[in-house]
PDB file of C-alpha atoms in Angstrom:
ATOM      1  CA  UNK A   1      14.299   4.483 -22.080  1.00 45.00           C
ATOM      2  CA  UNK A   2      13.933   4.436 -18.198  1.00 51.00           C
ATOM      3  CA  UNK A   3      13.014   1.508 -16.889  1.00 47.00           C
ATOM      4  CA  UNK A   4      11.992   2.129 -13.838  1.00 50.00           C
ATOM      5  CA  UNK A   5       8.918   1.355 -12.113  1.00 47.00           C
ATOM      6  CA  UNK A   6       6.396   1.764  -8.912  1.00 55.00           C
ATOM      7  CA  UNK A   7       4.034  -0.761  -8.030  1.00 50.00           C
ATOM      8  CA  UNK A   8       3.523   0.640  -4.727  1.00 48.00           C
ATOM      9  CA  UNK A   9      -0.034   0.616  -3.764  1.00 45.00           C
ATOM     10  CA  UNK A  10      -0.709  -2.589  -5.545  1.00 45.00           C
ATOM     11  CA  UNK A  11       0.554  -6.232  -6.243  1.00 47.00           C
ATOM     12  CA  UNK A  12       2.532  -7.615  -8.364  1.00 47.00           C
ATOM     13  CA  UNK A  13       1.671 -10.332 -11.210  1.00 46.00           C
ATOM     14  CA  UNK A  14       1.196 -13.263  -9.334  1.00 47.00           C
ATOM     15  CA  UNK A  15       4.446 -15.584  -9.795  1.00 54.00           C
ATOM     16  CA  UNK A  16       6.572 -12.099 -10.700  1.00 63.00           C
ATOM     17  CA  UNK A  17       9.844 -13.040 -10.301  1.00 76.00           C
ATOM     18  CA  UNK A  18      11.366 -11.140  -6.894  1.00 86.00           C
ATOM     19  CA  UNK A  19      14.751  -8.857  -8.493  1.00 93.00           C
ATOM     20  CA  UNK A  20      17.699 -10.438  -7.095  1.00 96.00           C
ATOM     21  CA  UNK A  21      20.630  -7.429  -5.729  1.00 96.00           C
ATOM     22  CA  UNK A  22      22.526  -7.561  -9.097  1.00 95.00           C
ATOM     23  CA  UNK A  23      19.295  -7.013 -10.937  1.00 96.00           C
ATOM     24  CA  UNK A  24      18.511  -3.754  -8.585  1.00 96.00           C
ATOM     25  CA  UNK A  25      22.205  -3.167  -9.327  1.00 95.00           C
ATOM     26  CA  UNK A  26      21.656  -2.758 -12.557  1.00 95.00           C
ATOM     27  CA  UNK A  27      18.560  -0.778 -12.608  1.00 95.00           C
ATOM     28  CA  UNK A  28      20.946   2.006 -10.627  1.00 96.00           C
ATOM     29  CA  UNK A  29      23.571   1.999 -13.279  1.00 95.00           C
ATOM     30  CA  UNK A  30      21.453   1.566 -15.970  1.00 95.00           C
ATOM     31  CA  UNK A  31      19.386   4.296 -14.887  1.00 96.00           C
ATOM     32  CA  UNK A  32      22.602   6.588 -13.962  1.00 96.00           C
ATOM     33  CA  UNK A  33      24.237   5.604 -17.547  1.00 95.00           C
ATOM     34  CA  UNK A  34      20.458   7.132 -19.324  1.00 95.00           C
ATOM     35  CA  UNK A  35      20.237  10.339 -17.260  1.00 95.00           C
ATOM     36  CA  UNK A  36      24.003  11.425 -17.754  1.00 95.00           C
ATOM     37  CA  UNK A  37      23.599  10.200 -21.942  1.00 95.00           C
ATOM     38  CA  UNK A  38      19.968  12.289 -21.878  1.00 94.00           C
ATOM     39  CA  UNK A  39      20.263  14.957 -19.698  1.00 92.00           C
ATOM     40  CA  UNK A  40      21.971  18.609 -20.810  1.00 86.00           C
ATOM     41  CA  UNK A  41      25.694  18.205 -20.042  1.00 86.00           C
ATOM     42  CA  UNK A  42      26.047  21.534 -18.271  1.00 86.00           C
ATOM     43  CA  UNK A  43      29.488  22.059 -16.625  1.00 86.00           C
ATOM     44  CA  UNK A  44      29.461  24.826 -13.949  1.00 87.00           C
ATOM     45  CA  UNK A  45      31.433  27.600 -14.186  1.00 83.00           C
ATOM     46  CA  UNK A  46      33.772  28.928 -11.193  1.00 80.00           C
ATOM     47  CA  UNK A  47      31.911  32.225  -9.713  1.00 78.00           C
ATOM     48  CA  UNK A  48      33.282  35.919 -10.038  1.00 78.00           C
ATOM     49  CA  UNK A  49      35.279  35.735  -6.374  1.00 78.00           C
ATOM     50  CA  UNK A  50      36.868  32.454  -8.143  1.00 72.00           C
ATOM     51  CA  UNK A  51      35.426  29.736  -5.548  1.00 78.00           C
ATOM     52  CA  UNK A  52      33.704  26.724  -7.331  1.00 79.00           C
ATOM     53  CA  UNK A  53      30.301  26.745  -8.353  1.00 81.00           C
ATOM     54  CA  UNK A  54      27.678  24.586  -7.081  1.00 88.00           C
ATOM     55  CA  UNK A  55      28.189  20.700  -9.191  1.00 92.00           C
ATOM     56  CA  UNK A  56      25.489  20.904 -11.679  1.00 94.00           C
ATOM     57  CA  UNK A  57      23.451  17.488 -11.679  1.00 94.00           C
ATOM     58  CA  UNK A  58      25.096  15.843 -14.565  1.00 95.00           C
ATOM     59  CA  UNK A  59      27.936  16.575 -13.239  1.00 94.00           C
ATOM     60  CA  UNK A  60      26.889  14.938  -9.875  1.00 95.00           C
ATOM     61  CA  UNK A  61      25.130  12.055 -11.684  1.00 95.00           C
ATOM     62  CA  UNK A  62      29.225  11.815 -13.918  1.00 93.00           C
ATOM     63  CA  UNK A  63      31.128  11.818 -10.856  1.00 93.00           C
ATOM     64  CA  UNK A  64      30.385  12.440  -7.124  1.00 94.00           C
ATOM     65  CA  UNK A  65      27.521  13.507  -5.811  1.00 94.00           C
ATOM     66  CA  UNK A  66      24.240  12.176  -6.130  1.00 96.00           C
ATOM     67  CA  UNK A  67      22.894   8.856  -5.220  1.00 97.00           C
ATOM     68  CA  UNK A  68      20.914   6.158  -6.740  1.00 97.00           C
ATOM     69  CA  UNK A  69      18.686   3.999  -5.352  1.00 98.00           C
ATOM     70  CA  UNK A  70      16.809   0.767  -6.153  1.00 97.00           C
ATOM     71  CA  UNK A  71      14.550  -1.210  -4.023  1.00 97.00           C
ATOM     72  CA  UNK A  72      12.138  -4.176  -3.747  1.00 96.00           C
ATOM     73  CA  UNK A  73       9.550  -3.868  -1.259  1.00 96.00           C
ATOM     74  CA  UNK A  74       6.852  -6.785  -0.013  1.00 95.00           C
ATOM     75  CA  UNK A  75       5.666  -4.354   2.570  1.00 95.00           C
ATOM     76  CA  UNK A  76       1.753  -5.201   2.891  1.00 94.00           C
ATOM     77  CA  UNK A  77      -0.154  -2.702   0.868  1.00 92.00           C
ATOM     78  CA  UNK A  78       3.203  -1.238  -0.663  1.00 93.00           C
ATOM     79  CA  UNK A  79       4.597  -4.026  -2.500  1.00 92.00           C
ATOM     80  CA  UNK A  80       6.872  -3.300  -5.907  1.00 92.00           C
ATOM     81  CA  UNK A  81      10.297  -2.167  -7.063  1.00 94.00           C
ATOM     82  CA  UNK A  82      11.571   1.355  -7.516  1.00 94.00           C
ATOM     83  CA  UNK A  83      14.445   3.648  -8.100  1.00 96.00           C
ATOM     84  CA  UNK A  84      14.909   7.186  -7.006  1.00 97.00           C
ATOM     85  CA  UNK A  85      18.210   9.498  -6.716  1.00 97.00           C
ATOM     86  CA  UNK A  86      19.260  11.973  -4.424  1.00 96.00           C
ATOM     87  CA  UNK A  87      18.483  14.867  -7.123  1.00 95.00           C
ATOM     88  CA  UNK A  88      15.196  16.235  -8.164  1.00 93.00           C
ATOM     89  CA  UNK A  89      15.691  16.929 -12.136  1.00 93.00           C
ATOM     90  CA  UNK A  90      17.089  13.263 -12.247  1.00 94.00           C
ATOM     91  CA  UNK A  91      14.245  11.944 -10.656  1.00 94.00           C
ATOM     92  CA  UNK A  92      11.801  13.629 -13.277  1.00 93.00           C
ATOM     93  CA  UNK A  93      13.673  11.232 -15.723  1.00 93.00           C
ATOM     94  CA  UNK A  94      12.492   8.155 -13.572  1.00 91.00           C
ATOM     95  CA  UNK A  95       8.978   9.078 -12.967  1.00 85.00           C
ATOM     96  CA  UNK A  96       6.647  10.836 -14.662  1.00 69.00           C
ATOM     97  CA  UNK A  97       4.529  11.081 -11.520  1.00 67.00           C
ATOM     98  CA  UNK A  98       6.027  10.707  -7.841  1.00 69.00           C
ATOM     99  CA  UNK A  99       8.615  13.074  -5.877  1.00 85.00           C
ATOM    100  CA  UNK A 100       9.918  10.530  -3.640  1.00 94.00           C
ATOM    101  CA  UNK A 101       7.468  12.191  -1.303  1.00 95.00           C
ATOM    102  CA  UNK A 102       5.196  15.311  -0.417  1.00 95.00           C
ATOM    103  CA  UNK A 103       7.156  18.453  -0.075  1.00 96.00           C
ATOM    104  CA  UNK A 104       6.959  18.488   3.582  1.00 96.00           C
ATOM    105  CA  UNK A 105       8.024  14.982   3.807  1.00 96.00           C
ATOM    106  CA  UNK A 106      11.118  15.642   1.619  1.00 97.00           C
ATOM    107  CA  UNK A 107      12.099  19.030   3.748  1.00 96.00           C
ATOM    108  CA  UNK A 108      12.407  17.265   6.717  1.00 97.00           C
ATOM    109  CA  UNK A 109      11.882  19.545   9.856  1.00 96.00           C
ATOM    110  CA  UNK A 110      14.608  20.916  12.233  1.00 95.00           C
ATOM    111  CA  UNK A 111      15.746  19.043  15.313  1.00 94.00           C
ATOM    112  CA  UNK A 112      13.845  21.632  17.778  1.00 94.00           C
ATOM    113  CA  UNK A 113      10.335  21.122  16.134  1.00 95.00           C
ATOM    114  CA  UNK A 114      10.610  17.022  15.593  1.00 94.00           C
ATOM    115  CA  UNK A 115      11.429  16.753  19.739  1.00 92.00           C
ATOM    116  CA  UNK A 116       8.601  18.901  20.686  1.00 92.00           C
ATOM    117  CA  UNK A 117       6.081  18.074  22.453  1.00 92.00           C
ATOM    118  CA  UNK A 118       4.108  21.059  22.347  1.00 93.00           C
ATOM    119  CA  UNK A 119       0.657  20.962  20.425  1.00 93.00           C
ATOM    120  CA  UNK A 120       1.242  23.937  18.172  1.00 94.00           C
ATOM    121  CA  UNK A 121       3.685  21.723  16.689  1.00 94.00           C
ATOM    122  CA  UNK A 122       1.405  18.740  16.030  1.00 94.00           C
ATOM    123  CA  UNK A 123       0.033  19.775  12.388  1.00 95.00           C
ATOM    124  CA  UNK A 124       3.915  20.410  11.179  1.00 95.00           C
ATOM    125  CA  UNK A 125       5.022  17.323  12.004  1.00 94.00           C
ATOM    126  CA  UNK A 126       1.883  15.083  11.051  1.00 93.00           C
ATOM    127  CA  UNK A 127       2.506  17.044   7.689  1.00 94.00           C
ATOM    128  CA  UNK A 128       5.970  15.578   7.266  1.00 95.00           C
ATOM    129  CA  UNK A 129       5.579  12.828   8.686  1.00 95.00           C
ATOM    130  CA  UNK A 130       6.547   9.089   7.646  1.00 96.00           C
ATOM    131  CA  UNK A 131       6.997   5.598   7.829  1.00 96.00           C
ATOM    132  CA  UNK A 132       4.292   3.472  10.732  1.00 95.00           C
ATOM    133  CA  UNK A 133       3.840   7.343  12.372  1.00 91.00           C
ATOM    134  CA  UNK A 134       5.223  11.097  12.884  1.00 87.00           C
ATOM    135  CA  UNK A 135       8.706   9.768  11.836  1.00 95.00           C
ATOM    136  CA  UNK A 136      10.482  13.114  10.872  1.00 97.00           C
ATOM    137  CA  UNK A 137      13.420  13.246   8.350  1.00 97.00           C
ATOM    138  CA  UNK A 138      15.971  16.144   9.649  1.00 97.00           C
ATOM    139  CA  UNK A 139      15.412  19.761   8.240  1.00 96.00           C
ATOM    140  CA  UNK A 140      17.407  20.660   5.236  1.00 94.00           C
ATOM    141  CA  UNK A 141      16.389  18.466   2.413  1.00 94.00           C
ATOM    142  CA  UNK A 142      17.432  15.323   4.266  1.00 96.00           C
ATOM    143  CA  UNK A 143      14.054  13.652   3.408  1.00 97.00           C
ATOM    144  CA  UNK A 144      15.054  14.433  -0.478  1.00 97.00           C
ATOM    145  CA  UNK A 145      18.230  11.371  -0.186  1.00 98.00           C
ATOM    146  CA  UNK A 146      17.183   8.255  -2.722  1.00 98.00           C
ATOM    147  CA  UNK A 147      16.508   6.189   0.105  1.00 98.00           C
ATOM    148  CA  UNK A 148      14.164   8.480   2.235  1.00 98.00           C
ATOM    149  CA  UNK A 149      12.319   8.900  -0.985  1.00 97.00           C
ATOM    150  CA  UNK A 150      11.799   5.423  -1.575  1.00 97.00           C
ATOM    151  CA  UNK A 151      10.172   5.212   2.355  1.00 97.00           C
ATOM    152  CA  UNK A 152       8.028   8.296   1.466  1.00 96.00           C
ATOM    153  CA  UNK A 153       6.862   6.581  -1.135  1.00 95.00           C
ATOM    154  CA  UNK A 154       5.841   3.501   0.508  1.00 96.00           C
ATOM    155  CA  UNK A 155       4.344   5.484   3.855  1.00 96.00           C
ATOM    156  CA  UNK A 156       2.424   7.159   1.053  1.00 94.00           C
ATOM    157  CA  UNK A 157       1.050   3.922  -0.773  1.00 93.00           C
ATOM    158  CA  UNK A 158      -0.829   3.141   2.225  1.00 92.00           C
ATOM    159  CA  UNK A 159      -2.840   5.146   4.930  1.00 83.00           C
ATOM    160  CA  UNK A 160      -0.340   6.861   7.240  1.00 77.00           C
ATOM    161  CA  UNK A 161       1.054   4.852  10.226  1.00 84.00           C
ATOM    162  CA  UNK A 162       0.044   1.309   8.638  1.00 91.00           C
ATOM    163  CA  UNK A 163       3.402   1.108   7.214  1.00 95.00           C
ATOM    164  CA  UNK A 164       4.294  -2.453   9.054  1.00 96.00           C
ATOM    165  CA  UNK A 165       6.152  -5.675   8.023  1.00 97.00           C
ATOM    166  CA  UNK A 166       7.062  -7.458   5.417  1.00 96.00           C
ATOM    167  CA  UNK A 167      10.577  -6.730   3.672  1.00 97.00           C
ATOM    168  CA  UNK A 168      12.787  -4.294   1.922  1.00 98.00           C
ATOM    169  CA  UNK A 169      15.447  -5.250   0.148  1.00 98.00           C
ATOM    170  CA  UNK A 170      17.897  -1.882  -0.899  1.00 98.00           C
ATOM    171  CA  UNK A 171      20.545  -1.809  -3.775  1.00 98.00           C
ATOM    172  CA  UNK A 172      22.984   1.837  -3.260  1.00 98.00           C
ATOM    173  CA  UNK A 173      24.667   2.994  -5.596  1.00 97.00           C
ATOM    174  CA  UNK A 174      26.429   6.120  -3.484  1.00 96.00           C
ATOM    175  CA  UNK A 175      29.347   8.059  -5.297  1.00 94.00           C
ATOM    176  CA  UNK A 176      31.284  10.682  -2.977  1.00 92.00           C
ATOM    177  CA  UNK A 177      34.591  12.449  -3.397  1.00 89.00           C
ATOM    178  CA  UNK A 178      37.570  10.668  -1.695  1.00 85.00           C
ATOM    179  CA  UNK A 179      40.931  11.694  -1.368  1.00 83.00           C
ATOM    180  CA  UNK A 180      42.332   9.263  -3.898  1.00 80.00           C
ATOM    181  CA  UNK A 181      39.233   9.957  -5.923  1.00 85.00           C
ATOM    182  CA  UNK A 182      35.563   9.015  -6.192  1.00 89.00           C
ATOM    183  CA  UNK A 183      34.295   6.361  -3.969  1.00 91.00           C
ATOM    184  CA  UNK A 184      32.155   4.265  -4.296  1.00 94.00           C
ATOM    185  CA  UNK A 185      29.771   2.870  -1.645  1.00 96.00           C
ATOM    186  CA  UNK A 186      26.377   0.472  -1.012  1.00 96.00           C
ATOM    187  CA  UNK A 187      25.825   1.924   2.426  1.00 97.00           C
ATOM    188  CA  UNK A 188      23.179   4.572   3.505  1.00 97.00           C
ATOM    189  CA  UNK A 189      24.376   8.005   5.551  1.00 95.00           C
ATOM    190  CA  UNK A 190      23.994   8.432   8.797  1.00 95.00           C
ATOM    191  CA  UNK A 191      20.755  10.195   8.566  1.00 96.00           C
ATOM    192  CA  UNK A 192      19.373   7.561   5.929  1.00 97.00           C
ATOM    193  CA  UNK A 193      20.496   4.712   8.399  1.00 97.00           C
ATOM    194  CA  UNK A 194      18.760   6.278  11.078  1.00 97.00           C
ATOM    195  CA  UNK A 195      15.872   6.317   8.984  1.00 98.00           C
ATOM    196  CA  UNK A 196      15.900   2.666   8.355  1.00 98.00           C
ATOM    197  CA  UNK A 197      16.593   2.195  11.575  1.00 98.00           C
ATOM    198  CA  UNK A 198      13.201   3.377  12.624  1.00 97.00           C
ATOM    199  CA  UNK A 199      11.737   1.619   9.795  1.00 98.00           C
ATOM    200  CA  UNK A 200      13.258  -1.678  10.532  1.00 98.00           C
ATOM    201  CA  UNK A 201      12.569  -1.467  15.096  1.00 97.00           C
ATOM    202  CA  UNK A 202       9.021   0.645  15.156  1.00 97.00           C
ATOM    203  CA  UNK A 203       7.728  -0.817  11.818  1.00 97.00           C
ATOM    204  CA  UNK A 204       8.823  -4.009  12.194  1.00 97.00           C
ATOM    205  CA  UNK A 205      10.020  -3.937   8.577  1.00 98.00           C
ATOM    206  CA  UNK A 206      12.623  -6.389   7.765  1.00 98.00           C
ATOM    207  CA  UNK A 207      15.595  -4.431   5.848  1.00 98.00           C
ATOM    208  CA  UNK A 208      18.555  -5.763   3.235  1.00 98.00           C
ATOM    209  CA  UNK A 209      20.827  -4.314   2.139  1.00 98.00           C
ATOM    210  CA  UNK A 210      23.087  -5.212  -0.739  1.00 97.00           C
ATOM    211  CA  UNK A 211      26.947  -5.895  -0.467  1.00 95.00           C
ATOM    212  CA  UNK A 212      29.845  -5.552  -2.531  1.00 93.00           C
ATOM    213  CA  UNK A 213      29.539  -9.118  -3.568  1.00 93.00           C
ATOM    214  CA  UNK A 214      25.714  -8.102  -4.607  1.00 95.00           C
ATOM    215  CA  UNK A 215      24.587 -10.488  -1.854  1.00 96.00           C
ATOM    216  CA  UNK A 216      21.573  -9.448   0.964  1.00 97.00           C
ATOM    217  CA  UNK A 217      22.688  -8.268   4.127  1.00 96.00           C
ATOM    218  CA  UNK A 218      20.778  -8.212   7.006  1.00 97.00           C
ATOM    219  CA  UNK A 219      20.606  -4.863   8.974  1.00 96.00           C
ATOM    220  CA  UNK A 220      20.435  -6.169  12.552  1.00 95.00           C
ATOM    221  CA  UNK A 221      17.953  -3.966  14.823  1.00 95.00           C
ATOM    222  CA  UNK A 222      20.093  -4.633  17.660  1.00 94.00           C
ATOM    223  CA  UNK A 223      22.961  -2.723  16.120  1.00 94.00           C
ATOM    224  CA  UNK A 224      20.708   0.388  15.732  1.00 96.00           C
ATOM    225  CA  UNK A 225      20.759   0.887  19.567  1.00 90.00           C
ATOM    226  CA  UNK A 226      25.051   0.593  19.536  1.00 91.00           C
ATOM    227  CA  UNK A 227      27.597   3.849  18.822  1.00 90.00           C
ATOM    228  CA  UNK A 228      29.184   1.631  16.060  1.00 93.00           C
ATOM    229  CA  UNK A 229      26.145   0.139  14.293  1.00 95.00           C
ATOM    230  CA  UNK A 230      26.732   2.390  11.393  1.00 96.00           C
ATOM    231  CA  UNK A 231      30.356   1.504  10.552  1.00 95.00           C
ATOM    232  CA  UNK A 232      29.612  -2.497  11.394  1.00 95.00           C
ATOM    233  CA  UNK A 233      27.106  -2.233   8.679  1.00 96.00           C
ATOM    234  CA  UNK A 234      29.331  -0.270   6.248  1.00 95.00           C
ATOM    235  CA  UNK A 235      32.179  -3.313   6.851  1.00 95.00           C
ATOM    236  CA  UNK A 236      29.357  -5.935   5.800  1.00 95.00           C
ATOM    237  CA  UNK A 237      28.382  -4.065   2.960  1.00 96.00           C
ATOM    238  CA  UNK A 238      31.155  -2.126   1.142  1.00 95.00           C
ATOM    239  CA  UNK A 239      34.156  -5.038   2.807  1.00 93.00           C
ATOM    240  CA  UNK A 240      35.364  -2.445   5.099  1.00 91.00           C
ATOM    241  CA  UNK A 241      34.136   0.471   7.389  1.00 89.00           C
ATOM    242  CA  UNK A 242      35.753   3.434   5.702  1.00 87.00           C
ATOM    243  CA  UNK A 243      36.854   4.369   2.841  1.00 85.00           C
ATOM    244  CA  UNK A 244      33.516   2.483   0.293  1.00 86.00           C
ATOM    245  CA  UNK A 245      33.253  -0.439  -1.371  1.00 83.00           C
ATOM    246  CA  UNK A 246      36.024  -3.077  -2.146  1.00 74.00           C
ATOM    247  CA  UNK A 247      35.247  -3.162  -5.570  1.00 73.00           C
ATOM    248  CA  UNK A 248      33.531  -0.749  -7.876  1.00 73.00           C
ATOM    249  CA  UNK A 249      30.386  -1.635 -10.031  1.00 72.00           C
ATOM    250  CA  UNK A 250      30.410  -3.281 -13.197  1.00 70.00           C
ATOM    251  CA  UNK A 251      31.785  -1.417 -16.301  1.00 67.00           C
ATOM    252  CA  UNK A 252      33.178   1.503 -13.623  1.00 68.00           C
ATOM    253  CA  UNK A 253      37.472   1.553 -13.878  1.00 59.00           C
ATOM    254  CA  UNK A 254      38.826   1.174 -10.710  1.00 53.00           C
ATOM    255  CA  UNK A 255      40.552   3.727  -9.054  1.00 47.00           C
ATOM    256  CA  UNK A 256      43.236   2.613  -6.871  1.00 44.00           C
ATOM    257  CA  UNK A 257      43.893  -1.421  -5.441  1.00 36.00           C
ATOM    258  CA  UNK A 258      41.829  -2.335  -2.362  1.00 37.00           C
ATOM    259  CA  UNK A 259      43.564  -4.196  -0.455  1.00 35.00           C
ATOM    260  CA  UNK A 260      41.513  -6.352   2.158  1.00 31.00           C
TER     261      UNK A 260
END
């Protein structure tokens, strides 16, 4: 049974217990483990010129691919813990109601639109907008990653633009395809980071994110304003800038020695 939850919107029971980063941990594998037991197994099949098909979502959610995402939020007004993923049908097993998001918010807009200044453009990017104002995700479906859901949701709990202080604390769960196999990292993407970047220096919202040794991490505003912000983070987080974590979650075989 998923156990995930949104108390966005509201507050919690007074004296509710704050989840710690291995509890948010284990809401993203625990939630991973019920959508790949639950959901169809479909395998794609390679297409008629022989290329591979598109990964189907369990097969993302088995091995590489999709993204899940757990967070704690004491934002005023949009307080509560929640989970999303980077895929829509495995969201649908997380919440009954709730897209990570309106439609426009999750499409993001392209780069020409969200630097205009030009009135006719005004309405579009209100539309999509997010977080303390007209915060626009990048066109393509980057609004649709776990953690830009998860944002949408708060800037949605509360009326548009009061999205201000308090904390969010962020647990990743982010498998990709390495060369030595699938990786395994706690840190956002570039687009996501940029995203909490904003969050963190216009909305004044304090951000953690959790490490390989499933302790907070502070993600210092300063950094956001430096070319290598991003892979400082990623060294604090997974143990090392490239390459993702320097361990692998609980009950997941490693795949090759880390060496420190």
């Amino acid at each position: 049974m998923s156990m995930s939850m949104i108390l966005y919107g509201g507050s919690p029971a007074l004296g509710e217990p704050i989840p710690t980063c291995s509890q948010l941990q284990q809401r993203n594998l625990d939630e991973r483990a019920h959508f790949i037991a639950t959901s169809p197994p479909r395998v794609s099949k390679p297409k008629a010129d022989g290329s591979k098909a598109k990964k189907t979502p369990w097969e993302m959610a088995s091995g590489s691919g999709m993204t899940y995402s757990s967070a704690h939020s004491t934002v005023p007004g949009a307080s509560g813990t929640s989970t999303y993923t980077s895929n829509k049908l495995s969201d649908t097993y997380l919440h009954q109601t709730g897209l990570g998001g309106t439609s426009a918010q999750r499409n993001g807009l392209n780069q020409e639109i969200r630097e205009s200044k030009s009135p006719e453009h005004a309405a579009a990017k209100q539309k999509a907008g997010a977080l303390c104002d007209e915060y626009v995700h990048p066109g393509g479906g980057k609004g649709a990653h776990a953690e830009c859901k998860i944002f949408n949701e708060l800037t949605n709990a509360v009326t548009k633009g009061t999205l201000r202080g308090g904390k969010v604390l962020l647990s990743i769960d982010w498998r990709s395809q390495g060369k030595d196999g699938i990786e395994y990292s706690g840190m956002p993407c570039s687009d996501c980071y940029k995203m909490l970047c904003h969050a963190a220096n216009e909305c004044g919202i304090d951000i953690h994110i959790c490490d390989y040794k499933n302790e907070p991490v502070v993600m210092r505003k300063t950094d956001c304003d430096k070319a290598g912000g991003h892979r400082r983070l990623a060294k604090l987080v997974d143990g090392r800038p490239t390459g993702g974590r320097m361990d692998v979650p609980p009950g997941v075989p490693p795949r090759r020695i880390f060496i420190a």
